[in-house]
Amino acid sequence: TSTYKNDGIGLEGTDAEFQELLGQAASLTPEETVTELVDCARYGESDAVRAICDKHGDNATAEAPFVDSENASGNTALHMACANGHKHTCRFLLSRGANHL
């Protein structure tokens, strides 16, 4: 199993901060997860994106994996991370199978 400790991408913050983010991600409702995922990617909050994916990544639909979920405007997390130049976040999302086409 790939974790932040051996995936070649790593964390930007500390283990303790990541554990806190995991707790926050776990408290998100299904409706909140996509909004938070896309917003965190927009601002380059890679550790928060990772925490959301770790806690909710199994919430895929038949149409798309969770990491490719779209917000109300039709943007994915990868769209927003790329548009704002957040390379670390883009790299993480691609490692999780985000569709880049």
Coordinates of C-alpha atoms in Angstrom, one line a residue:
T1 CA 0.0 0.0 0.0
S2 CA 1.3 3.4 -0.9
T3 CA 1.4 5.9 1.9
Y4 CA 2.8 9.4 2.2
K5 CA 5.9 7.9 3.7
N6 CA 6.9 5.8 0.6
D7 CA 5.0 7.3 -2.4
G8 CA 7.8 9.6 -3.5
I9 CA 5.6 12.7 -3.1
G10 CA 5.6 13.1 0.7
L11 CA 3.9 15.7 2.9
E12 CA 4.5 19.4 3.0
G13 CA 3.7 19.6 6.7
T14 CA 4.4 17.4 9.7
D15 CA 2.9 14.0 10.5
A16 CA 0.9 15.6 13.4
E17 CA -0.6 18.2 11.0
F18 CA -1.5 15.5 8.6
Q19 CA -3.2 13.5 11.3
E20 CA -5.3 16.5 12.1
L21 CA -6.2 17.0 8.4
L22 CA -7.3 13.3 8.3
G23 CA -9.6 13.9 11.2
Q24 CA -11.1 17.0 9.5
A25 CA -11.5 15.1 6.3
A26 CA -13.3 12.3 8.1
S27 CA -15.9 14.7 9.4
L28 CA -16.9 16.0 5.9
T29 CA -20.3 15.0 4.6
P30 CA -20.4 13.4 1.1
E31 CA -21.7 16.7 -0.2
E32 CA -18.8 18.7 1.2
T33 CA -16.0 16.4 0.0
V34 CA -15.9 17.4 -3.6
T35 CA -16.1 21.1 -2.8
E36 CA -13.3 20.8 -0.3
L37 CA -11.2 18.6 -2.7
V38 CA -11.4 21.1 -5.5
D39 CA -11.0 24.2 -3.2
C40 CA -7.9 22.7 -1.5
A41 CA -6.4 21.9 -4.9
R42 CA -7.1 25.4 -6.1
Y43 CA -5.0 26.8 -3.2
G44 CA -2.3 24.1 -3.4
E45 CA -3.1 22.6 -0.1
S46 CA -1.5 19.2 -1.0
D47 CA -1.7 17.7 2.4
A48 CA -5.4 18.5 2.7
V49 CA -6.0 17.1 -0.8
R50 CA -4.2 13.9 0.2
A51 CA -6.2 13.6 3.5
I52 CA -9.5 14.0 1.6
C53 CA -8.5 11.4 -0.9
D54 CA -7.3 9.0 1.8
K55 CA -10.6 9.3 3.7
H56 CA -13.1 9.5 0.7
G57 CA -11.2 8.1 -2.2
D58 CA -13.4 5.0 -2.3
N59 CA -16.4 7.2 -3.1
A60 CA -16.2 6.7 -6.8
T61 CA -19.1 6.6 -9.1
A62 CA -19.6 4.4 -12.2
E63 CA -18.7 7.5 -14.3
A64 CA -15.5 8.6 -12.7
P65 CA -13.1 7.9 -9.8
F66 CA -13.4 10.2 -6.8
V67 CA -10.3 12.2 -7.7
D68 CA -12.0 13.2 -10.9
S69 CA -15.2 14.5 -9.2
E70 CA -16.4 17.8 -10.5
N71 CA -17.6 20.8 -8.5
A72 CA -20.8 22.7 -9.5
S73 CA -18.8 24.6 -12.1
G74 CA -17.5 21.4 -13.8
N75 CA -13.9 21.8 -12.5
T76 CA -11.9 18.9 -11.1
A77 CA -9.2 19.2 -8.5
L78 CA -6.6 18.7 -11.2
H79 CA -8.1 21.5 -13.3
M80 CA -7.8 23.9 -10.4
A81 CA -4.3 22.8 -9.3
C82 CA -3.0 23.2 -12.8
A83 CA -4.7 26.5 -13.4
N84 CA -3.0 27.9 -10.3
G85 CA 0.4 26.4 -10.8
H86 CA 0.4 24.0 -7.9
K87 CA 2.9 21.4 -9.2
H88 CA 3.0 19.4 -6.0
T89 CA -0.7 19.1 -5.8
C90 CA -0.9 18.2 -9.5
R91 CA 1.7 15.5 -9.1
F92 CA -0.2 14.0 -6.2
L93 CA -3.5 14.0 -8.1
L94 CA -1.9 12.4 -11.1
S95 CA -0.4 9.7 -8.8
R96 CA -4.0 8.9 -7.6
G97 CA -5.2 8.5 -11.2
A98 CA -6.6 11.9 -12.0
N99 CA -7.6 12.2 -15.7
H100 CA -5.4 14.6 -17.4
L101 CA -7.1 14.7 -20.7

